[in-house]
Amino acid sequence: MPSYLNELIEQIRLADALDIGIVTLLIYVGLVWLRHRSTQSLGVVIVLLAALYVLAGWLEMYLTTMVFQYGIIAVIFSIIVIFQQDIRHGIERLVSSRWLRQSKHDSADSGIIDTIVETVAVLARDQIGALIVFPGREPLTRHVRGGVLVDAEISEPLLLSIFHPKSPGHDGAVLIEDSRIQQLSLHLPLSSNLMKVQGSGTRHTAALGLSECCDALVVVVSEERGTITIAHNGELTELDPAGLAQRLEQFLASQTVTSNLRGESGWDRWCMRFAAFSLAILLWFLFAYQTATLQRTIIVPIEYRNLAEDWVVAEPRSSYAEVTLVGSDKAFKILDVSAIAVSLELKDMQLGTPKRLSTEQALTNVPSELSVNEIVPRWVNVVVRQK
């Protein structure tokens, strides 16, 4: 094995491996988050700012580096203000992931899906408008308004009566959760993306609006055209009853604990994990791994322990020692100088009898990554007397 590999393996600590693992996890979560349209703009801004900062340091652009160093708080505050919706949406995606909480969804019974699809087909045939919401892992409370709690079993007659044109709540949306009709007459947020809803009505605009805010799936039946459309992840897709049944099965299955995260394939997730690990390794080599050896001298106190209560150390006595340490810059950065001391043991001392004690052997709390090159004084002559 080449000598530099041996040197690298010897320098890697358990803390370094844990450091790389944590950064890998953070990068992977960021990559998963940035795959969604709602956060891509924020990701591009962050990447560009980071690249500019690294370039400024590499080319020794002092003014730009100083602006970053002194203006980082203002930059972070500006990003939070400008992209607050993206940040909030990303946090909701993170806390609703299957790693941080168990899914509250059970896999839907095929009979329930058949009932919903048959009802939607009847509504489309009779050109009766309808909105049916299937929540994902992200909370809906912040995005919807109104609603009447019903908590009823799913049945075709009940759904048809809810969306009947003469029903008071037919213009609102029905929320189906845990294989039951939980609420009706919900009001959904309207989308501002008029290009996608061009030629469609308010129901499609509301369905698209909710799918842009969270990971819910919304089924829309057009009152004017009698078509069936689903809104999911900010996209509208027109389907027939068979296609609707397939999409509902896939969506409801994706909410279970054993499903793939956000519908991504295993290959995609492994590629992102490898990319996150590679980037974490690169960052560690760039900012944490250093081969240069430094030598520094520090002043540490000399303390006297376990001295009898009525004894004192005779004057003159040494109060400080100069300790020269050797190690990497990384080891010195995490060094706590205040924790290092020369702690001399006086338990076996006799009155008036001088004793020569080694300061090097009494040196405490020196990190294993650093070695002691020299200590002055190397020996201390101690005499104790009665108070």
Coordinates of C-alpha atoms in Angstrom, one line a residue:
M1 CA 0.0 0.0 0.0
P2 CA 1.4 3.4 -0.9
S3 CA 2.9 5.5 2.0
Y4 CA 0.4 8.3 1.5
L5 CA -2.5 5.9 1.9
N6 CA -1.0 4.6 5.1
E7 CA -0.6 8.2 6.3
L8 CA -4.2 9.0 5.4
I9 CA -5.6 5.9 7.2
E10 CA -3.5 6.7 10.3
Q11 CA -4.9 10.3 10.4
I12 CA -8.6 9.4 10.0
R13 CA -10.3 9.4 13.4
L14 CA -13.7 8.0 14.4
A15 CA -14.8 11.6 14.7
D16 CA -13.8 12.2 11.0
A17 CA -15.8 9.2 9.9
L18 CA -18.8 10.4 11.9
D19 CA -18.2 13.9 10.4
I20 CA -18.3 12.6 6.9
G21 CA -21.5 10.5 7.6
I22 CA -23.4 13.5 9.0
V23 CA -22.4 15.7 6.0
T24 CA -23.4 12.9 3.6
L25 CA -26.8 12.6 5.2
L26 CA -27.3 16.4 5.1
I27 CA -26.3 16.5 1.4
Y28 CA -28.5 13.6 0.5
V29 CA -31.5 15.3 2.2
G30 CA -30.7 18.4 0.3
L31 CA -30.5 16.6 -3.0
V32 CA -33.9 14.9 -2.4
W33 CA -35.4 18.2 -1.5
L34 CA -33.9 20.0 -4.5
R35 CA -35.4 17.5 -7.0
H36 CA -38.7 19.1 -6.6
R37 CA -39.6 22.2 -8.6
S38 CA -40.7 24.2 -5.7
T39 CA -37.1 24.3 -4.3
Q40 CA -35.0 24.2 -7.4
S41 CA -34.7 28.0 -7.6
L42 CA -33.5 28.2 -3.9
G43 CA -31.0 25.4 -4.6
V44 CA -29.6 27.3 -7.6
V45 CA -29.1 30.4 -5.6
I46 CA -27.4 28.6 -2.7
V47 CA -25.0 26.7 -5.1
L48 CA -24.1 29.9 -7.0
L49 CA -23.3 31.8 -3.8
A50 CA -21.2 28.9 -2.4
A51 CA -19.3 28.6 -5.7
L52 CA -18.7 32.4 -5.7
Y53 CA -17.4 32.2 -2.2
V54 CA -15.0 29.3 -2.9
L55 CA -13.8 31.1 -6.1
A56 CA -13.2 34.3 -4.2
G57 CA -11.1 32.5 -1.6
W58 CA -9.1 30.5 -4.2
L59 CA -8.3 33.6 -6.3
E60 CA -7.7 35.7 -3.2
M61 CA -10.4 38.2 -4.0
Y62 CA -10.2 40.0 -0.7
L63 CA -13.1 42.5 -1.3
T64 CA -15.5 39.7 -2.3
T65 CA -14.4 37.5 0.5
M66 CA -14.8 40.3 3.0
V67 CA -18.3 41.1 1.7
F68 CA -19.2 37.4 2.2
Q69 CA -17.7 37.3 5.7
Y70 CA -19.4 40.5 7.0
G71 CA -22.6 40.2 4.9
I72 CA -23.3 36.5 5.5
I73 CA -26.1 37.3 8.0
A74 CA -27.7 39.7 5.6
V75 CA -27.5 37.2 2.8
I76 CA -29.1 34.4 4.9
F77 CA -31.8 36.8 6.0
S78 CA -32.5 37.8 2.4
I79 CA -32.7 34.2 1.3
I80 CA -35.1 33.4 4.1
V81 CA -37.3 36.4 3.2
I82 CA -37.3 35.7 -0.6
F83 CA -37.6 32.0 -0.5
Q84 CA -39.7 31.6 2.7
Q85 CA -42.4 29.5 0.9
D86 CA -39.7 27.2 -0.6
I87 CA -38.0 26.8 2.8
R88 CA -41.3 26.1 4.6
H89 CA -42.3 23.6 1.9
G90 CA -38.9 21.9 2.1
I91 CA -39.1 21.6 5.9
E92 CA -42.6 20.1 5.6
R93 CA -41.3 17.5 3.1
L94 CA -38.4 16.7 5.5
V95 CA -40.5 16.3 8.6
S96 CA -43.1 14.2 6.7
S97 CA -40.5 11.8 5.3
R98 CA -40.8 8.2 6.3
W99 CA -37.5 8.3 8.2
L100 CA -38.8 10.9 10.8
R101 CA -42.3 9.6 11.4
Q102 CA -44.3 6.6 10.7
S103 CA -46.9 6.9 7.9
K104 CA -50.4 7.3 9.1
H105 CA -51.8 5.8 5.9
D106 CA -52.8 2.2 5.5
S107 CA -52.8 0.6 2.1
A108 CA -56.2 1.3 0.6
D109 CA -58.7 -1.6 0.1
S110 CA -59.2 -2.3 -3.6
G111 CA -62.9 -2.2 -3.1
I112 CA -62.7 1.4 -1.8
I113 CA -60.6 2.4 -4.9
D114 CA -63.2 0.7 -7.2
T115 CA -66.0 2.6 -5.4
I116 CA -64.2 5.9 -5.9
V117 CA -63.4 5.3 -9.5
E118 CA -67.0 4.1 -10.3
T119 CA -68.4 7.2 -8.6
V120 CA -66.0 9.5 -10.5
A121 CA -66.9 7.8 -13.8
V122 CA -70.6 8.4 -13.1
L123 CA -70.0 12.0 -12.3
A124 CA -67.9 12.5 -15.5
R125 CA -70.6 10.8 -17.6
D126 CA -73.3 13.1 -16.1
Q127 CA -71.0 16.1 -16.3
I128 CA -71.2 16.9 -12.6
G129 CA -68.3 18.8 -11.2
A130 CA -66.3 17.2 -8.3
L131 CA -63.1 17.7 -6.3
I132 CA -61.7 14.8 -4.2
V133 CA -58.5 15.3 -2.2
F134 CA -56.2 12.4 -1.1
P135 CA -53.5 13.8 1.3
G136 CA -49.9 12.7 1.2
R137 CA -47.4 12.9 4.1
E138 CA -47.4 16.7 4.3
P139 CA -50.0 18.5 6.4
L140 CA -53.0 20.1 4.7
T141 CA -54.2 22.3 7.5
R142 CA -52.2 25.4 6.4
H143 CA -53.4 25.2 2.8
V144 CA -57.2 24.5 3.1
R145 CA -60.1 26.5 4.6
G146 CA -63.5 25.7 5.8
G147 CA -64.8 22.2 5.7
V148 CA -67.4 20.2 7.5
L149 CA -66.3 17.1 9.5
V150 CA -68.3 14.0 8.6
D151 CA -66.0 11.0 9.2
A152 CA -68.2 8.7 7.1
E153 CA -67.7 5.5 5.2
I154 CA -67.0 5.7 1.5
S155 CA -70.0 4.8 -0.7
E156 CA -71.1 5.8 -4.1
P157 CA -74.6 7.1 -3.0
L158 CA -73.0 9.4 -0.4
L159 CA -70.4 10.8 -2.8
L160 CA -73.0 11.4 -5.5
S161 CA -75.2 13.2 -3.0
I162 CA -72.4 15.4 -1.9
F163 CA -71.6 16.5 -5.4
H164 CA -75.1 16.8 -6.5
P165 CA -75.6 20.3 -8.0
K166 CA -78.3 21.1 -5.5
S167 CA -76.2 20.0 -2.5
P168 CA -75.0 23.0 -0.4
G169 CA -71.4 21.7 -0.4
H170 CA -71.1 20.5 -4.0
D171 CA -68.7 23.4 -4.9
G172 CA -66.2 22.4 -2.3
A173 CA -63.7 19.5 -2.1
V174 CA -64.1 16.2 -0.3
L175 CA -61.1 15.0 1.8
I176 CA -60.6 11.2 1.9
E177 CA -58.2 10.0 4.5
D178 CA -57.7 6.6 6.2
S179 CA -60.2 5.0 3.8
R180 CA -63.0 7.3 5.0
I181 CA -64.7 10.6 4.0
Q182 CA -63.2 12.9 6.6
Q183 CA -64.5 16.3 5.5
L184 CA -66.5 18.0 2.8
S185 CA -67.0 21.5 1.4
L186 CA -63.2 22.3 1.7
H187 CA -61.9 25.4 -0.1
L188 CA -58.5 24.9 -1.8
P189 CA -55.9 27.5 -2.7
L190 CA -56.0 28.7 -6.3
S191 CA -53.0 28.4 -8.6
S192 CA -51.4 31.4 -10.2
N193 CA -50.0 29.3 -13.1
L194 CA -52.7 30.3 -15.7
M195 CA -50.8 28.6 -18.5
K196 CA -51.4 25.1 -17.1
V197 CA -55.1 25.7 -16.4
Q198 CA -55.9 27.5 -19.6
G199 CA -59.3 26.5 -20.8
S200 CA -60.2 24.9 -17.5
G201 CA -62.4 26.1 -14.7
T202 CA -62.0 27.0 -11.0
R203 CA -62.0 23.4 -9.9
H204 CA -58.8 22.7 -11.9
T205 CA -57.2 25.9 -10.7
A206 CA -57.9 24.9 -7.1
A207 CA -56.7 21.3 -7.6
L208 CA -53.5 22.6 -9.2
G209 CA -53.0 25.2 -6.4
L210 CA -53.1 22.5 -3.7
S211 CA -50.8 20.2 -5.5
E212 CA -48.3 23.1 -5.8
C213 CA -48.4 23.6 -2.0
C214 CA -48.0 20.0 -0.8
D215 CA -47.8 16.4 -1.9
A216 CA -51.6 15.7 -2.0
L217 CA -53.3 14.2 -5.0
V218 CA -56.5 15.8 -6.2
V219 CA -59.1 14.3 -8.5
V220 CA -61.1 16.7 -10.6
V221 CA -64.2 16.1 -12.7
S222 CA -65.0 18.8 -15.2
E223 CA -68.6 20.1 -15.2
E224 CA -68.2 21.6 -18.7
R225 CA -66.4 18.7 -20.5
G226 CA -67.1 15.7 -18.3
T227 CA -63.3 14.8 -18.2
I228 CA -61.3 13.3 -15.3
T229 CA -58.1 15.0 -14.3
I230 CA -55.7 14.5 -11.5
A231 CA -53.4 17.2 -10.0
H232 CA -50.2 16.0 -8.4
N233 CA -46.8 17.7 -7.8
G234 CA -47.9 20.8 -9.7
E235 CA -49.0 19.0 -12.8
L236 CA -52.5 18.3 -14.4
T237 CA -53.0 14.9 -16.1
E238 CA -56.2 13.9 -17.8
L239 CA -57.1 10.2 -17.4
D240 CA -59.8 7.6 -18.1
P241 CA -61.3 5.6 -15.3
A242 CA -58.8 2.8 -15.7
G243 CA -55.9 5.2 -15.6
L244 CA -57.4 6.8 -12.5
A245 CA -57.6 3.5 -10.7
Q246 CA -54.0 2.8 -11.4
R247 CA -52.8 6.2 -10.3
L248 CA -54.8 6.0 -7.0
E249 CA -53.4 2.6 -6.3
Q250 CA -49.8 3.8 -6.8
F251 CA -50.4 7.0 -4.8
L252 CA -52.0 5.3 -1.8
A253 CA -49.4 2.5 -1.8
S254 CA -46.6 5.2 -1.8
Q255 CA -47.9 6.5 1.5
T256 CA -47.2 3.2 3.4
V257 CA -44.0 2.8 5.4
T258 CA -42.5 0.2 3.0
S259 CA -42.9 2.4 -0.1
N260 CA -40.2 4.2 -2.0
L261 CA -39.5 7.7 -1.0
R262 CA -41.4 10.2 -3.2
G263 CA -41.8 7.6 -5.9
E264 CA -38.1 7.5 -6.7
S265 CA -36.6 4.3 -8.0
G266 CA -34.0 2.4 -6.0
W267 CA -31.4 3.2 -8.6
D268 CA -32.1 7.0 -8.4
R269 CA -31.8 6.9 -4.6
W270 CA -28.5 5.0 -4.7
C271 CA -27.1 7.4 -7.3
M272 CA -28.0 10.4 -5.0
R273 CA -26.5 8.6 -2.0
F274 CA -23.2 8.0 -3.9
A275 CA -23.2 11.6 -5.1
A276 CA -23.8 12.8 -1.5
F277 CA -21.0 10.6 -0.1
S278 CA -18.6 11.6 -2.9
L279 CA -19.3 15.3 -2.2
A280 CA -18.9 14.9 1.5
I281 CA -15.5 13.2 1.0
L282 CA -14.4 16.0 -1.4
L283 CA -15.4 18.6 1.2
W284 CA -13.6 16.8 3.9
F285 CA -10.4 16.7 1.8
L286 CA -10.8 20.4 0.9
F287 CA -11.5 21.8 4.3
A288 CA -10.8 19.2 7.0
Y289 CA -7.9 17.0 5.9
Q290 CA -4.5 18.7 6.3
T291 CA -1.1 17.1 6.2
A292 CA 1.0 20.1 7.3
T293 CA 2.6 19.7 10.7
L294 CA 2.5 22.7 13.0
Q295 CA 4.4 23.5 16.2
R296 CA 3.0 25.8 18.9
T297 CA 4.0 26.8 22.4
I298 CA 1.3 27.4 25.0
I299 CA 1.4 28.6 28.6
V300 CA -0.4 26.2 31.0
P301 CA -0.8 26.5 34.8
I302 CA 0.9 24.3 37.3
E303 CA -1.5 23.0 40.0
Y304 CA -0.7 21.2 43.2
R305 CA -3.1 18.5 44.3
N306 CA -3.9 16.5 47.5
L307 CA -1.8 18.8 49.8
A308 CA -2.6 18.4 53.5
E309 CA -5.1 21.0 54.8
D310 CA -2.6 22.7 57.1
W311 CA 0.4 22.7 54.6
V312 CA 1.4 25.1 51.9
V313 CA 4.0 25.0 49.1
A314 CA 7.0 27.0 50.1
E315 CA 8.1 30.0 48.0
P316 CA 9.4 30.4 45.4
R317 CA 7.2 28.0 43.5
S318 CA 6.5 27.5 39.7
S319 CA 3.1 28.7 38.6
Y320 CA 3.2 28.2 34.9
A321 CA 4.9 25.9 32.3
E322 CA 5.7 26.4 28.6
V323 CA 4.5 23.4 26.6
T324 CA 5.5 23.0 22.9
L325 CA 2.9 20.8 21.0
V326 CA 3.3 19.3 17.5
G327 CA 0.4 18.3 15.3
S328 CA -1.9 19.2 12.4
D329 CA -3.7 22.5 12.1
K330 CA -7.0 20.6 12.4
A331 CA -6.0 19.3 15.8
F332 CA -5.0 22.7 17.0
K333 CA -8.4 24.2 15.9
I334 CA -10.3 21.9 18.2
L335 CA -7.7 22.2 21.0
D336 CA -9.1 23.6 24.3
V337 CA -6.1 25.3 25.9
S338 CA -7.9 26.1 29.1
A339 CA -8.3 22.3 29.8
I340 CA -4.6 21.6 29.8
A341 CA -2.6 21.8 33.0
V342 CA 0.4 20.4 34.9
S343 CA -1.2 18.6 37.8
L344 CA 1.5 17.7 40.5
E345 CA 0.6 15.1 43.1
L346 CA 1.7 16.0 46.6
K347 CA 0.0 13.3 48.7
D348 CA 3.3 11.6 49.7
M349 CA 5.2 14.8 50.5
Q350 CA 7.0 15.3 53.9
L351 CA 7.4 18.6 55.7
G352 CA 10.6 20.4 54.8
T353 CA 11.9 17.6 52.5
P354 CA 12.3 18.7 48.9
K355 CA 10.9 16.5 46.2
R356 CA 11.7 16.6 42.4
L357 CA 8.6 16.1 40.3
S358 CA 8.3 15.7 36.5
T359 CA 6.0 18.2 34.8
E360 CA 5.8 16.1 31.6
Q361 CA 4.3 13.1 33.4
A362 CA 1.9 15.4 35.2
L363 CA 0.6 17.1 32.0
T364 CA -3.1 16.4 31.5
N365 CA -5.8 16.7 28.9
V366 CA -3.5 16.8 25.8
P367 CA -5.5 15.5 22.8
S368 CA -4.1 12.2 21.3
E369 CA -3.7 14.0 17.9
L370 CA -1.0 16.3 19.4
S371 CA 2.4 15.3 20.8
V372 CA 4.5 17.1 23.4
N373 CA 7.8 18.2 21.9
E374 CA 9.1 20.1 24.9
I375 CA 8.0 21.4 28.3
V376 CA 9.8 24.1 30.4
P377 CA 10.5 23.6 33.2
R378 CA 10.9 19.8 32.8
W379 CA 11.3 19.3 36.6
V380 CA 9.9 21.2 39.6
N381 CA 11.5 21.1 43.1
V382 CA 8.7 21.3 45.7
V383 CA 9.1 21.9 49.4
V384 CA 6.1 22.1 51.7
R385 CA 5.8 23.7 55.2
Q386 CA 3.3 24.2 57.9
K387 CA 0.9 27.1 57.6

